[in-house]
Amino acid sequence: EFGGGLPVGEDITEVEGFDNLHEMNGVLGTLAGRFARLFHADRAFPLVNGSTCGILAAVRALTKYGDRVLVARNCHRSVYHAVELCGLRAEYLLPELSDGIFLDILPGKVSAALDAFPDTRLVILTSPTYEGVVSDIRAIASAVHAHGATLLVDAAHGAHLGFSPDFPESPYVLGADAVVLSLHKTLPSLTQTALLLSKEQFAADIMRELAVFETSSPSYLLLASVENCAELLETDGERLFSAYSRRLSGFRTDAAAWQTLRLYRGDGCYAYDPGKLVILTGPRMLPGPALAGRLRRDSRIETEMPYPGYLICMTSIADTDEGFARLTRALWEIDRDLTGRCDGSAAGSRTTTICDSTDQGISSFPHFLLKKRMTSAEAHDREKRLVPLATSPGKTLGEYVFAYPPGIPLGVPGEVIDGRLLSAIRAFADGGISVKSNSGSLPEKILVLVDENS
């Protein structure tokens, strides 16, 4: 009567016989052990507040307040929030770009940064990235450990890795000390469910910090979903991944014959997750948002992230032959329309803004690092004010500026605003990509610090 059709009978709390997520000694302890075995990890912690709480807890557990950390600049904003909350001094690793997409972090770049900052305690990378780019975690872990530091990998989009030889190996198996995975992104599990893998030596500290950052009233409906996911992988994972690989291989074979659209294949990076279908378009041909809109309107296909120069389609073992066939047909039709319009051999098209001569925004993520005036924690405690965006260059940023998705900051509190940031904000807006900030005042105004330098 009160549930509105929802499974309220499974919405229980820590009653007798159902264990406690923050002191797992019963059924949840058994579930954690199942995942540890599945992912070949010392310890596994099921999460019900998403990868975000896993990132926050892991960063706090693996550092002391004020430590220096190396952070890949293309990390999710939850990493930046952890850096701020822990008062950390962040140095950034900026990946190179290809086809407008961030490539992998090179082991040599990590080693050079560790040589330059020998007091680094923690290195934080994202692998795979939103676009499926995978770094050489084995070599990076070796370099990090040789310098006496610890490696945390945000693999939110890589929970499926390691379950098939057609996919890269899990970063934990390759030597990372802690790995955060979003079960709900690439495996069959409800939204908010995730997993934190850890070496035994860090487990006690991680458990303590999870009690800080994760709810004390975990949803047992979500935990039941996590358990179902584990059971599915144990009993039917091999068959499901075999069928998944077959669908992906067939799709990529079809895509190789496109005349105008292109499918990103991870060229130039260490390894690539084939489950990410990144369709390269180009802002002068058919911007990602327009391509996403047509797929939604004409084929009822919902994509993951439109970008001016490309579009990401998420796939998983839960997809079907029918779904892949529908996506294939839709993209073939769009490619045919684009090819006909671009070479002048066909008239009429349902697409919009294709093959024109004007640049419509940017095709890649902005590739720059702003000058750092203070740490994000120091900036957090300073007085702030809103100013017009046009008058902000030279002032100290007082808020995060990010495109969402993917949630990668363009600017971080404590950094100095310059023309590159303003150009990036405008180009994103022109490309149909939403640029957000903590104050919600963009693109008209931006939050800056009130001090002698701003």
XYZ file of C-alpha atoms in Angstrom:
454
model
C 0.000 0.000 0.000
C 2.791 2.440 0.891
C 5.432 1.176 -1.515
C 3.862 2.235 -4.804
C 4.911 -1.024 -6.404
C 8.513 -0.794 -5.224
C 10.180 -3.847 -3.583
C 9.768 -2.479 -0.062
C 9.908 -5.976 1.420
C 13.631 -6.030 0.650
C 14.251 -2.565 2.099
C 15.500 -3.748 5.484
C 18.175 -2.485 7.841
C 20.844 -4.083 10.034
C 18.501 -6.517 11.750
C 19.588 -9.837 13.223
C 20.909 -12.165 10.533
C 21.601 -9.479 7.930
C 25.036 -8.257 9.049
C 26.436 -4.698 9.131
C 28.171 -3.126 6.143
C 30.716 -1.416 8.406
C 31.485 -4.549 10.406
C 31.019 -7.415 7.976
C 30.997 -10.698 9.876
C 27.994 -12.513 8.366
C 26.285 -12.509 4.982
C 27.969 -9.279 3.886
C 31.337 -10.644 4.926
C 30.634 -13.671 2.762
C 29.651 -11.366 -0.119
C 32.868 -9.351 0.275
C 34.844 -12.589 0.185
C 33.119 -13.657 -3.043
C 34.134 -10.422 -4.741
C 37.690 -10.671 -3.419
C 37.958 -14.077 -5.080
C 36.312 -12.888 -8.293
C 38.750 -9.976 -8.620
C 41.772 -11.822 -7.153
C 42.072 -9.165 -4.429
C 43.211 -9.322 -0.813
C 40.096 -7.471 0.290
C 36.901 -6.261 -1.382
C 34.422 -3.766 0.054
C 30.920 -3.571 -1.485
C 29.756 0.050 -1.723
C 26.279 1.566 -1.886
C 27.270 5.231 -2.322
C 28.891 4.728 -5.697
C 32.545 4.982 -6.639
C 32.593 8.484 -5.188
C 32.564 7.278 -1.589
C 35.200 4.688 -2.477
C 37.473 7.386 -3.914
C 37.016 9.641 -0.889
C 37.669 6.837 1.586
C 40.670 5.433 -0.302
C 42.408 8.795 -0.679
C 41.911 9.570 3.016
C 43.101 6.105 4.047
C 46.227 6.187 1.877
C 47.446 9.667 2.851
C 48.119 11.876 5.835
C 46.744 15.410 5.938
C 48.933 17.737 3.867
C 50.743 15.013 1.883
C 51.849 15.522 -1.691
C 50.039 13.477 -4.334
C 50.373 12.998 -8.089
C 47.018 13.172 -9.868
C 46.189 12.515 -13.508
C 44.502 15.712 -14.637
C 41.724 13.734 -16.344
C 40.547 12.227 -13.047
C 36.904 12.558 -11.979
C 36.017 15.491 -9.751
C 35.536 13.158 -6.761
C 39.342 12.789 -6.722
C 39.689 16.572 -6.539
C 37.163 16.722 -3.717
C 39.189 14.129 -1.823
C 42.357 16.161 -2.371
C 40.617 19.236 -0.971
C 39.086 17.474 2.042
C 42.452 15.930 2.961
C 44.398 19.176 2.492
C 46.687 17.506 -0.030
C 49.233 19.195 -2.285
C 48.425 18.016 -5.785
C 50.828 17.867 -8.712
C 49.216 17.004 -12.033
C 50.025 14.539 -14.801
C 48.602 15.820 -18.094
C 48.032 13.086 -20.709
C 48.605 13.732 -24.397
C 45.710 13.964 -26.841
C 44.824 12.019 -29.974
C 41.577 12.362 -31.944
C 40.557 14.835 -29.251
C 40.776 12.117 -26.579
C 43.168 11.882 -23.629
C 45.684 9.075 -24.108
C 47.182 6.931 -21.347
C 49.523 8.134 -18.633
C 53.038 7.038 -19.588
C 55.136 5.214 -16.964
C 58.091 7.452 -17.825
C 56.040 10.546 -17.066
C 55.082 9.093 -13.674
C 58.719 8.259 -12.879
C 59.860 11.752 -13.875
C 57.219 13.357 -11.675
C 58.203 11.140 -8.745
C 61.835 12.166 -9.239
C 60.762 15.821 -9.240
C 58.563 15.366 -6.157
C 60.248 12.630 -4.094
C 57.982 13.260 -1.089
C 54.933 12.026 -3.047
C 52.875 9.601 -0.968
C 50.098 8.650 -3.413
C 49.614 8.480 -7.198
C 46.033 8.592 -8.503
C 45.152 7.573 -12.068
C 42.010 6.809 -14.060
C 42.189 3.589 -16.084
C 40.153 2.878 -18.091
C 39.099 6.429 -18.859
C 35.607 7.488 -19.871
C 36.631 6.795 -23.474
C 38.122 3.377 -22.654
C 41.836 4.282 -22.694
C 43.933 1.982 -20.489
C 47.347 2.831 -19.019
C 50.250 0.441 -18.416
C 49.357 -0.129 -14.767
C 51.960 -2.861 -14.245
C 54.844 -0.578 -15.240
C 53.358 2.408 -13.406
C 52.839 0.379 -10.214
C 56.454 -0.781 -10.381
C 57.687 2.811 -10.685
C 55.406 4.040 -7.895
C 56.478 1.310 -5.499
C 60.161 1.844 -6.334
C 59.733 5.423 -5.081
C 58.025 4.252 -1.879
C 54.617 5.609 -2.893
C 51.196 3.981 -3.245
C 48.989 3.638 -6.343
C 45.218 4.198 -6.396
C 43.368 3.551 -9.663
C 39.923 4.926 -10.362
C 38.545 2.135 -12.564
C 34.921 3.182 -12.196
C 34.342 2.287 -15.853
C 36.316 -0.949 -15.666
C 34.419 -3.325 -13.380
C 34.168 -5.758 -16.306
C 37.897 -5.894 -17.004
C 39.708 -9.166 -16.440
C 36.704 -11.430 -17.034
C 37.590 -12.210 -20.640
C 40.832 -12.382 -22.646
C 39.195 -9.981 -25.102
C 39.434 -7.209 -22.484
C 42.415 -5.713 -20.650
C 43.326 -7.085 -17.224
C 42.009 -5.558 -13.989
C 44.335 -2.828 -12.606
C 44.373 -4.543 -9.220
C 45.898 -7.707 -10.671
C 48.515 -5.535 -12.389
C 49.798 -4.096 -9.117
C 47.587 -1.216 -7.958
C 47.308 -0.971 -4.167
C 43.659 0.060 -4.250
C 41.087 0.114 -7.073
C 37.591 1.579 -7.162
C 35.013 0.018 -9.518
C 31.456 1.057 -10.362
C 29.533 -2.190 -10.635
C 26.509 -0.331 -11.962
C 28.368 1.193 -14.921
C 29.532 -1.915 -16.773
C 28.043 -4.879 -14.896
C 24.402 -5.768 -14.097
C 23.886 -4.037 -10.739
C 21.708 -1.180 -9.503
C 22.804 2.459 -9.628
C 25.051 3.485 -6.703
C 26.556 0.022 -6.307
C 30.342 -0.132 -6.480
C 33.358 -1.975 -5.157
C 36.648 -1.006 -3.510
C 39.535 -3.473 -3.810
C 42.489 -3.198 -1.457
C 45.762 -4.772 -0.436
C 45.520 -6.266 3.044
C 47.906 -3.736 4.588
C 45.500 -0.880 3.828
C 42.239 -2.648 4.673
C 41.860 -1.482 8.274
C 42.375 2.191 7.356
C 39.972 1.879 4.429
C 37.297 0.311 6.635
C 37.628 3.203 9.060
C 37.283 5.816 6.317
C 34.353 4.038 4.665
C 32.513 4.470 7.948
C 33.119 8.221 7.531
C 32.184 8.643 3.865
C 29.550 5.955 3.334
C 26.028 5.928 4.740
C 25.449 4.270 8.107
C 22.056 3.101 6.786
C 22.981 1.046 3.715
C 20.235 -0.057 1.359
C 19.877 -3.824 1.468
C 18.035 -3.636 -1.828
C 21.249 -2.299 -3.342
C 23.291 -4.926 -1.512
C 20.982 -7.645 -2.853
C 21.734 -6.294 -6.330
C 25.459 -6.554 -5.585
C 24.983 -10.165 -4.483
C 23.019 -10.976 -7.650
C 25.874 -9.504 -9.698
C 28.411 -11.719 -7.935
C 26.286 -14.806 -8.463
C 25.815 -14.004 -12.145
C 29.557 -13.624 -12.688
C 30.271 -16.866 -10.837
C 27.677 -19.017 -12.548
C 27.257 -17.537 -16.026
C 30.057 -15.040 -16.540
C 31.980 -17.036 -19.140
C 28.949 -17.438 -21.420
C 27.850 -13.817 -21.020
C 31.289 -12.405 -21.799
C 31.679 -14.712 -24.795
C 28.399 -13.421 -26.251
C 29.388 -9.833 -25.390
C 32.723 -10.179 -27.208
C 30.940 -11.601 -30.242
C 28.564 -8.626 -30.395
C 31.396 -6.122 -30.039
C 33.474 -7.845 -32.719
C 30.550 -7.829 -35.144
C 29.835 -4.174 -34.489
C 33.452 -3.171 -35.046
C 33.582 -5.149 -38.290
C 30.506 -3.275 -39.560
C 31.902 0.062 -38.404
C 35.093 -0.465 -40.398
C 33.034 0.049 -43.572
C 31.638 3.460 -42.551
C 32.439 6.171 -45.086
C 32.217 9.280 -42.899
C 31.812 8.370 -39.237
C 34.761 6.665 -37.549
C 35.015 4.342 -34.577
C 37.831 5.114 -32.152
C 40.120 2.101 -31.732
C 42.552 3.316 -29.113
C 45.312 4.110 -31.589
C 48.384 5.430 -29.832
C 47.490 4.273 -26.326
C 48.859 1.359 -24.315
C 45.612 -0.639 -24.338
C 41.925 -0.086 -24.963
C 38.605 -1.331 -23.600
C 36.607 -2.538 -26.638
C 33.366 -2.211 -24.670
C 33.465 1.556 -25.116
C 32.059 2.551 -28.513
C 33.453 6.012 -29.175
C 32.117 7.395 -32.448
C 34.315 10.133 -33.900
C 32.327 12.780 -35.710
C 34.097 16.123 -35.824
C 32.371 19.418 -34.993
C 32.308 20.500 -38.650
C 30.470 17.374 -39.715
C 27.937 16.271 -37.117
C 28.593 17.372 -33.534
C 28.227 14.709 -30.859
C 25.119 16.321 -29.308
C 23.365 16.317 -32.706
C 24.297 12.668 -33.269
C 23.014 11.739 -29.798
C 19.783 13.603 -30.472
C 19.153 11.764 -33.716
C 19.829 8.345 -32.150
C 17.423 9.177 -29.332
C 14.715 10.565 -31.607
C 14.828 8.077 -34.462
C 16.008 4.856 -32.834
C 15.256 5.207 -29.119
C 18.941 4.747 -28.307
C 20.261 6.589 -25.263
C 23.985 7.297 -25.399
C 26.401 7.952 -22.548
C 28.121 11.231 -23.379
C 27.920 13.566 -26.359
C 30.973 15.707 -27.022
C 31.577 18.178 -29.844
C 33.933 15.801 -31.644
C 32.669 12.399 -30.581
C 29.939 10.378 -28.915
C 30.332 7.605 -26.333
C 28.006 4.606 -26.335
C 28.215 2.445 -23.204
C 27.845 -1.309 -23.599
C 27.875 -4.279 -21.228
C 27.088 -7.982 -20.936
C 23.469 -6.926 -20.334
C 23.092 -5.685 -23.916
C 21.330 -7.869 -26.460
C 21.708 -8.875 -30.086
C 18.637 -6.764 -30.873
C 20.136 -3.705 -29.192
C 23.421 -3.988 -31.056
C 21.570 -4.551 -34.332
C 19.441 -1.450 -33.762
C 22.519 0.676 -33.031
C 24.287 -0.718 -36.098
C 21.338 0.061 -38.400
C 20.938 3.556 -37.004
C 24.592 4.449 -37.448
C 24.699 2.986 -40.953
C 21.773 5.210 -41.907
C 23.400 8.282 -40.387
C 26.730 7.501 -42.047
C 24.971 7.114 -45.408
C 23.230 10.479 -44.949
C 26.460 12.192 -43.969
C 28.428 10.667 -46.848
C 25.776 11.679 -49.340
C 25.571 15.212 -48.024
C 29.340 15.671 -47.814
C 30.088 14.413 -51.339
C 27.012 16.063 -52.815
C 25.573 12.834 -54.202
C 22.419 12.785 -52.139
C 19.824 15.345 -51.292
C 17.871 15.637 -48.130
C 18.751 14.416 -44.673
C 17.220 14.282 -41.237
C 20.542 15.276 -39.681
C 21.300 18.853 -38.790
C 24.403 21.011 -39.034
C 26.539 18.630 -41.072
C 29.575 19.227 -43.260
C 29.402 23.000 -43.008
C 32.460 25.204 -43.199
C 32.363 26.757 -39.763
C 33.840 25.331 -36.574
C 31.152 24.657 -34.004
C 33.062 24.533 -30.743
C 35.948 22.241 -29.849
C 36.591 18.644 -30.747
C 38.843 17.793 -27.800
C 39.087 18.343 -24.088
C 41.124 21.503 -23.324
C 44.790 20.561 -22.978
C 46.342 22.904 -20.425
C 47.205 23.306 -16.759
C 46.389 26.544 -15.011
C 48.967 28.202 -12.757
C 48.467 27.175 -9.121
C 48.414 29.970 -6.539
C 47.404 27.848 -3.521
C 45.950 24.444 -2.691
C 42.238 23.794 -3.122
C 41.927 23.346 0.661
C 43.455 26.773 1.254
C 41.148 28.303 -1.350
C 38.135 26.681 0.295
C 38.651 28.744 3.474
C 39.058 32.127 1.760
C 36.346 34.724 1.229
C 34.847 34.607 -2.262
C 32.769 36.770 -4.581
C 31.105 36.462 -7.975
C 32.550 38.494 -10.835
C 31.689 38.687 -14.545
C 33.500 35.991 -16.472
C 35.033 38.580 -18.814
C 36.787 40.381 -15.927
C 38.069 37.253 -14.177
C 41.506 36.634 -15.820
C 44.301 37.007 -13.279
C 42.003 36.291 -10.356
C 42.162 33.171 -8.191
C 39.480 30.615 -8.931
C 37.180 29.978 -5.973
C 35.181 27.056 -7.372
C 35.472 23.990 -9.584
C 34.685 24.459 -13.259
C 33.860 21.209 -15.019
C 32.048 19.677 -17.944
C 29.559 17.021 -16.885
C 29.784 14.427 -18.123
C 32.619 13.465 -17.811
C 33.141 15.435 -14.578
C 36.778 16.386 -15.274
C 37.628 19.860 -13.925
C 38.772 22.552 -16.312
C 39.794 24.628 -13.319
C 40.362 23.945 -9.628
C 40.007 26.330 -6.657
C 43.315 28.032 -5.990
C 44.318 28.157 -9.674
C 44.723 31.388 -11.642
C 42.077 32.132 -14.264
C 43.434 32.971 -17.699
C 42.216 33.324 -21.267
C 42.557 29.609 -21.966
C 39.933 28.793 -19.344
C 37.558 31.441 -20.682
C 38.022 30.194 -24.240
C 37.364 26.609 -23.147
C 34.175 27.580 -21.310
C 32.864 29.451 -24.348
C 33.865 26.689 -26.758
C 32.107 24.060 -24.664
C 28.950 26.169 -24.590
C 29.148 26.735 -28.362
C 29.529 22.968 -28.823
C 26.359 22.235 -26.863
C 28.211 20.886 -23.804
C 27.103 21.980 -20.360
C 29.854 23.615 -18.301
C 29.071 23.723 -14.598
C 30.501 25.282 -11.470
C 29.752 25.060 -7.759
C 27.969 28.402 -7.753
C 25.933 27.578 -10.867
C 26.698 31.050 -12.254
C 28.406 30.147 -15.528
C 28.661 31.307 -18.238
C 27.885 34.821 -17.024
C 29.786 34.893 -13.728
C 32.449 32.936 -11.871
C 33.455 32.666 -8.200
C 36.873 34.093 -7.288
C 38.792 34.705 -4.067
C 38.745 38.057 -2.356
C 42.428 38.776 -1.614
C 45.286 40.971 -2.703
C 45.897 38.811 -5.776
C 42.342 38.675 -7.078
